[in-house]
Amino acid sequence: MQLKIYKDYHSLSEAAATEIIELVKNKPDAVLCLASGDTPRLTCKLFAEKAIKEKIDLSNVTFIGLDEWVGIPPENEGSCHYFFQHEVLTPLHFSADQVHLFDAISENQEEECRKMDNIIFEKGGIDLMIVGIGMNGHIGFNEPGVSFDKHSHVIDLDDTTLSVGQKYFKTAVSLLKGITLGLHHLRESKKVLLLANGAKKAGVIQKTVEGEITLSFPASIMQKHSNGFVMIDEEAAGLIEK
Ligand code: GLP
């Protein structure tokens, strides 16, 4: 794992967006997995702007959504689906057959997981995964305690995730479970970028890069990734000692 510290949120997002652009230029049939949330929002916007400006052909790219709130329909503005659609997929005219998002309102969530695992396997694995980090150290919805070997799965959400998660919704919603790619997928991804910005993430970033590698802090798995990059702004780097 490598740590990269940027001056501010904008330069961090520029660097992450450039990573996506370089990938899709070099590998037009790349498999790209993105997280939703506040952190990657500017990365997505800049990626979309650059791809349009440079007229990059994205028609052979496969897009994988990292996670979703179980029970929240795609038209809800707080859903991950809504985020991906509005920030990336619609602006860049991705067609439905290129896009694989968990259907969080399917009655068979286990089947959703198996479908996602099969797609990733059939496509030859994920080339680039861009994730954020939760205030409890989660990645996607890999909550504290989850095995590093998990494939896609449904999980009971941690109390921190339940309370922080309300920020995405205009009106209060009942959140209980998440559906997510597992940390196996992260470990197997050819490249992983974990993004974080702002002073509020300084504590979890310090644990991610300097703490013990432990199931109780899922993001610590980044330390073991040979092509993993923790990309943060100066504020999020505020508690790092070395
Ligand atoms: C959410 C999502 C994650 C996201 C993380 C951080 O709950 N499940 O995929 O990366 O928390 O979100 P944010 O970037 O809004 O801080």
CSV table of C-alpha atoms and ligand atoms in Angstrom, one decimal:
chain,number,residue,atom,x,y,z
A,1,MET,CA,0.0,0.0,0.0
A,2,GLN,CA,1.1,3.5,-0.7
A,3,LEU,CA,0.0,6.7,0.9
A,4,LYS,CA,-0.5,9.8,-1.2
A,5,ILE,CA,-1.3,13.1,0.4
A,6,TYR,CA,-2.8,16.0,-1.7
A,7,LYS,CA,-3.2,19.6,-0.9
A,8,ASP,CA,-7.0,19.6,-0.9
A,9,TYR,CA,-10.1,17.8,-2.0
A,10,HIS,CA,-10.0,19.1,-5.5
A,11,SER,CA,-6.4,18.0,-6.3
A,12,LEU,CA,-7.2,14.6,-4.7
A,13,SER,CA,-10.3,14.2,-6.9
A,14,GLU,CA,-8.3,15.3,-10.0
A,15,ALA,CA,-5.7,12.6,-9.3
A,16,ALA,CA,-8.4,9.9,-8.8
A,17,ALA,CA,-10.3,11.0,-11.9
A,18,THR,CA,-7.1,10.9,-13.9
A,19,GLU,CA,-6.5,7.3,-12.7
A,20,ILE,CA,-9.8,6.3,-14.2
A,21,ILE,CA,-9.2,8.1,-17.5
A,22,GLU,CA,-5.7,6.5,-17.8
A,23,LEU,CA,-7.3,3.1,-17.2
A,24,VAL,CA,-10.0,3.4,-19.8
A,25,LYS,CA,-7.6,4.8,-22.3
A,26,ASN,CA,-5.2,1.9,-21.9
A,27,LYS,CA,-7.8,-0.8,-21.4
A,28,PRO,CA,-11.0,0.1,-23.3
A,29,ASP,CA,-12.8,-3.0,-21.8
A,30,ALA,CA,-11.8,-2.3,-18.3
A,31,VAL,CA,-13.9,-3.3,-15.3
A,32,LEU,CA,-14.4,-0.3,-13.0
A,33,CYS,CA,-15.9,-0.4,-9.6
A,34,LEU,CA,-16.8,2.8,-7.8
A,35,ALA,CA,-18.2,3.7,-4.4
A,36,SER,CA,-20.9,6.3,-4.0
A,37,GLY,CA,-21.0,8.8,-1.2
A,38,ASP,CA,-19.7,12.3,-0.6
A,39,THR,CA,-16.0,11.5,-1.0
A,40,PRO,CA,-16.0,10.2,-4.6
A,41,ARG,CA,-18.6,12.8,-5.9
A,42,LEU,CA,-16.0,15.2,-7.3
A,43,THR,CA,-13.9,12.4,-8.7
A,44,CYS,CA,-17.0,11.1,-10.6
A,45,LYS,CA,-17.8,14.6,-11.9
A,46,LEU,CA,-14.2,15.2,-13.0
A,47,PHE,CA,-14.0,11.8,-14.6
A,48,ALA,CA,-17.3,12.5,-16.6
A,49,GLU,CA,-16.0,16.0,-17.6
A,50,LYS,CA,-12.6,14.6,-18.8
A,51,ALA,CA,-14.1,11.6,-20.6
A,52,ILE,CA,-16.5,13.9,-22.5
A,53,LYS,CA,-13.8,16.5,-23.3
A,54,GLU,CA,-11.4,13.9,-24.5
A,55,LYS,CA,-14.1,12.0,-26.4
A,56,ILE,CA,-13.1,8.7,-24.8
A,57,ASP,CA,-15.0,5.6,-26.0
A,58,LEU,CA,-16.5,4.0,-22.9
A,59,SER,CA,-18.8,1.6,-24.7
A,60,ASN,CA,-16.7,-1.5,-23.7
A,61,VAL,CA,-16.2,-0.5,-20.1
A,62,THR,CA,-18.0,-2.6,-17.4
A,63,PHE,CA,-19.3,-0.6,-14.4
A,64,ILE,CA,-19.8,-2.2,-11.1
A,65,GLY,CA,-21.5,-0.5,-8.1
A,66,LEU,CA,-19.8,-1.2,-4.8
A,67,ASP,CA,-22.8,-1.4,-2.5
A,68,GLU,CA,-26.4,-0.5,-1.8
A,69,TRP,CA,-28.9,0.1,1.1
A,70,VAL,CA,-31.2,-3.0,1.2
A,71,GLY,CA,-34.8,-2.0,0.6
A,72,ILE,CA,-34.1,1.5,-0.8
A,73,PRO,CA,-35.4,1.8,-4.4
A,74,PRO,CA,-33.2,3.3,-7.1
A,75,GLU,CA,-35.4,6.4,-7.5
A,76,ASN,CA,-34.6,7.4,-3.9
A,77,GLU,CA,-32.0,10.2,-4.1
A,78,GLY,CA,-30.1,8.7,-1.2
A,79,SER,CA,-29.6,5.4,-2.9
A,80,CYS,CA,-26.2,4.4,-4.3
A,81,HIS,CA,-28.0,3.6,-7.6
A,82,TYR,CA,-29.3,7.2,-7.9
A,83,PHE,CA,-25.8,8.5,-7.2
A,84,PHE,CA,-24.1,6.3,-9.9
A,85,GLN,CA,-26.9,7.1,-12.4
A,86,HIS,CA,-26.7,10.9,-11.9
A,87,GLU,CA,-22.9,11.3,-11.4
A,88,VAL,CA,-21.6,8.9,-14.0
A,89,LEU,CA,-23.9,6.6,-15.9
A,90,THR,CA,-26.3,9.1,-17.5
A,91,PRO,CA,-23.7,11.8,-18.3
A,92,LEU,CA,-21.5,9.2,-19.9
A,93,HIS,CA,-24.3,7.3,-21.7
A,94,PHE,CA,-23.5,3.9,-20.2
A,95,SER,CA,-25.9,1.3,-21.6
A,96,ALA,CA,-27.8,-1.0,-19.3
A,97,ASP,CA,-25.8,-4.1,-20.3
A,98,GLN,CA,-22.5,-2.4,-19.2
A,99,VAL,CA,-23.7,-1.6,-15.8
A,100,HIS,CA,-24.1,-4.0,-12.8
A,101,LEU,CA,-25.6,-2.5,-9.6
A,102,PHE,CA,-27.2,-4.5,-6.8
A,103,ASP,CA,-31.0,-4.6,-7.0
A,104,ALA,CA,-31.7,-3.7,-3.4
A,105,ILE,CA,-35.4,-4.3,-3.7
A,106,SER,CA,-35.1,-7.8,-5.2
A,107,GLU,CA,-36.8,-10.4,-2.9
A,108,ASN,CA,-33.8,-12.6,-3.4
A,109,GLN,CA,-30.7,-10.7,-2.1
A,110,GLU,CA,-28.6,-13.9,-2.1
A,111,GLU,CA,-29.2,-14.2,-5.8
A,112,GLU,CA,-28.1,-10.6,-6.3
A,113,CYS,CA,-24.9,-11.4,-4.6
A,114,ARG,CA,-24.2,-14.5,-6.6
A,115,LYS,CA,-25.0,-12.7,-9.9
A,116,MET,CA,-22.6,-9.9,-9.0
A,117,ASP,CA,-19.8,-12.4,-8.1
A,118,ASN,CA,-20.4,-14.3,-11.4
A,119,ILE,CA,-20.2,-11.1,-13.4
A,120,ILE,CA,-16.9,-10.0,-11.8
A,121,PHE,CA,-15.5,-13.5,-12.3
A,122,GLU,CA,-16.6,-13.7,-16.0
A,123,LYS,CA,-15.2,-10.3,-16.7
A,124,GLY,CA,-11.8,-11.4,-15.4
A,125,GLY,CA,-11.9,-9.4,-12.2
A,126,ILE,CA,-11.9,-5.7,-11.3
A,127,ASP,CA,-9.2,-3.5,-12.8
A,128,LEU,CA,-9.8,-0.5,-10.7
A,129,MET,CA,-11.8,-0.1,-7.5
A,130,ILE,CA,-12.3,3.3,-5.9
A,131,VAL,CA,-13.7,3.2,-2.4
A,132,GLY,CA,-14.4,5.6,0.5
A,133,ILE,CA,-14.1,4.9,4.2
A,134,GLY,CA,-16.9,5.0,6.8
A,135,MET,CA,-16.5,6.5,10.2
A,136,ASN,CA,-16.2,3.0,11.7
A,137,GLY,CA,-13.6,2.0,9.2
A,138,HIS,CA,-15.9,0.2,6.8
A,139,ILE,CA,-15.4,-0.1,3.1
A,140,GLY,CA,-18.6,-0.5,1.1
A,141,PHE,CA,-20.7,-2.2,3.7
A,142,ASN,CA,-18.0,-4.4,5.0
A,143,GLU,CA,-18.7,-3.6,8.6
A,144,PRO,CA,-16.3,-4.1,11.6
A,145,GLY,CA,-15.8,-7.9,12.2
A,146,VAL,CA,-16.5,-9.1,8.7
A,147,SER,CA,-14.1,-11.6,7.2
A,148,PHE,CA,-11.4,-10.4,4.7
A,149,ASP,CA,-12.4,-13.4,2.5
A,150,LYS,CA,-16.0,-12.5,1.8
A,151,HIS,CA,-17.5,-12.2,-1.6
A,152,SER,CA,-20.7,-10.2,-2.1
A,153,HIS,CA,-23.0,-10.5,0.9
A,154,VAL,CA,-25.9,-8.9,2.8
A,155,ILE,CA,-25.0,-7.6,6.2
A,156,ASP,CA,-26.6,-6.0,9.2
A,157,LEU,CA,-25.5,-2.4,9.4
A,158,ASP,CA,-23.4,-1.2,12.3
A,159,ASP,CA,-24.9,1.6,14.5
A,160,THR,CA,-22.4,4.1,13.2
A,161,THR,CA,-23.4,3.4,9.6
A,162,LEU,CA,-27.1,3.6,10.4
A,163,SER,CA,-26.8,7.1,12.0
A,164,VAL,CA,-24.2,8.5,9.5
A,165,GLY,CA,-26.2,7.0,6.6
A,166,GLN,CA,-29.1,9.3,7.2
A,167,LYS,CA,-27.1,12.2,5.7
A,168,TYR,CA,-27.8,10.9,2.2
A,169,PHE,CA,-31.6,11.0,2.6
A,170,LYS,CA,-33.9,14.0,2.4
A,171,THR,CA,-36.4,12.4,4.7
A,172,ALA,CA,-35.6,9.8,7.4
A,173,VAL,CA,-35.6,6.2,6.1
A,174,SER,CA,-35.4,2.9,7.9
A,175,LEU,CA,-32.0,1.4,7.2
A,176,LEU,CA,-31.2,-2.0,8.5
A,177,LYS,CA,-29.1,-4.0,6.0
A,178,GLY,CA,-26.6,-3.4,3.3
A,179,ILE,CA,-25.6,-5.4,0.2
A,180,THR,CA,-22.0,-5.1,-0.8
A,181,LEU,CA,-19.0,-6.5,-2.6
A,182,GLY,CA,-16.8,-8.2,-0.1
A,183,LEU,CA,-13.2,-7.6,0.9
A,184,HIS,CA,-12.2,-10.6,-1.2
A,185,HIS,CA,-13.1,-8.5,-4.2
A,186,LEU,CA,-11.0,-5.6,-2.9
A,187,ARG,CA,-8.0,-7.9,-2.2
A,188,GLU,CA,-8.3,-9.3,-5.8
A,189,SER,CA,-8.8,-6.0,-7.5
A,190,LYS,CA,-5.8,-5.2,-9.7
A,191,LYS,CA,-5.7,-1.6,-8.3
A,192,VAL,CA,-7.5,-0.1,-5.4
A,193,LEU,CA,-7.7,3.6,-4.4
A,194,LEU,CA,-9.2,4.5,-1.0
A,195,LEU,CA,-10.1,8.2,-0.9
A,196,ALA,CA,-10.7,10.3,2.1
A,197,ASN,CA,-10.9,14.0,2.7
A,198,GLY,CA,-11.5,16.4,5.6
A,199,ALA,CA,-10.5,16.5,9.2
A,200,LYS,CA,-13.4,14.3,10.3
A,201,LYS,CA,-11.7,11.4,8.5
A,202,ALA,CA,-8.3,11.9,10.1
A,203,GLY,CA,-8.9,9.4,12.9
A,204,VAL,CA,-10.0,6.6,10.6
A,205,ILE,CA,-7.2,7.3,8.2
A,206,GLN,CA,-4.6,7.1,10.9
A,207,LYS,CA,-6.0,3.7,11.9
A,208,THR,CA,-6.1,2.6,8.2
A,209,VAL,CA,-2.5,3.3,7.5
A,210,GLU,CA,-0.8,3.0,10.9
A,211,GLY,CA,-3.1,0.7,12.9
A,212,GLU,CA,-3.1,-3.0,13.4
A,213,ILE,CA,-4.5,-5.1,10.5
A,214,THR,CA,-7.6,-6.4,12.1
A,215,LEU,CA,-11.1,-7.5,11.2
A,216,SER,CA,-12.5,-5.0,13.6
A,217,PHE,CA,-11.2,-2.2,11.4
A,218,PRO,CA,-11.9,-3.4,7.8
A,219,ALA,CA,-10.0,-0.6,6.0
A,220,SER,CA,-6.8,-1.9,7.6
A,221,ILE,CA,-6.9,-4.5,4.8
A,222,MET,CA,-5.5,-1.8,2.5
A,223,GLN,CA,-2.1,-2.2,4.2
A,224,LYS,CA,-1.9,-5.7,2.6
A,225,HIS,CA,-2.8,-4.6,-1.0
A,226,SER,CA,0.3,-4.6,-3.2
A,227,ASN,CA,-1.3,-2.1,-5.6
A,228,GLY,CA,-3.4,-0.2,-3.1
A,229,PHE,CA,-3.3,3.6,-2.7
A,230,VAL,CA,-4.7,5.6,0.2
A,231,MET,CA,-5.3,9.0,-1.4
A,232,ILE,CA,-6.1,11.7,1.1
A,233,ASP,CA,-6.1,15.5,1.5
A,234,GLU,CA,-3.9,17.3,4.1
A,235,GLU,CA,-6.8,17.5,6.5
A,236,ALA,CA,-7.4,13.8,6.5
A,237,ALA,CA,-3.7,13.3,7.0
A,238,GLY,CA,-3.7,15.4,10.2
A,239,LEU,CA,-3.2,12.5,12.7
A,240,ILE,CA,-0.7,10.5,10.7
A,241,GLU,CA,2.5,10.4,12.7
A,242,LYS,CA,5.2,9.0,10.4
B,1,GLP,C1,-21.1,4.7,3.1
B,1,GLP,C2,-20.9,3.7,2.0
B,1,GLP,C3,-19.5,3.6,1.6
B,1,GLP,C4,-18.9,4.9,1.6
B,1,GLP,C5,-18.7,5.4,3.0
B,1,GLP,C6,-18.2,6.8,3.2
B,1,GLP,O1,-21.9,4.2,4.1
B,1,GLP,N1,-21.4,2.4,2.3
B,1,GLP,O2,-19.4,3.0,0.3
B,1,GLP,O3,-17.6,4.9,0.9
B,1,GLP,O4,-19.9,5.2,3.7
B,1,GLP,O5,-19.1,7.7,2.7
B,1,GLP,P1,-18.7,9.3,2.5
B,1,GLP,O6,-17.8,9.3,1.3
B,1,GLP,O7,-20.1,9.9,2.2
B,1,GLP,O8,-18.1,9.7,3.7
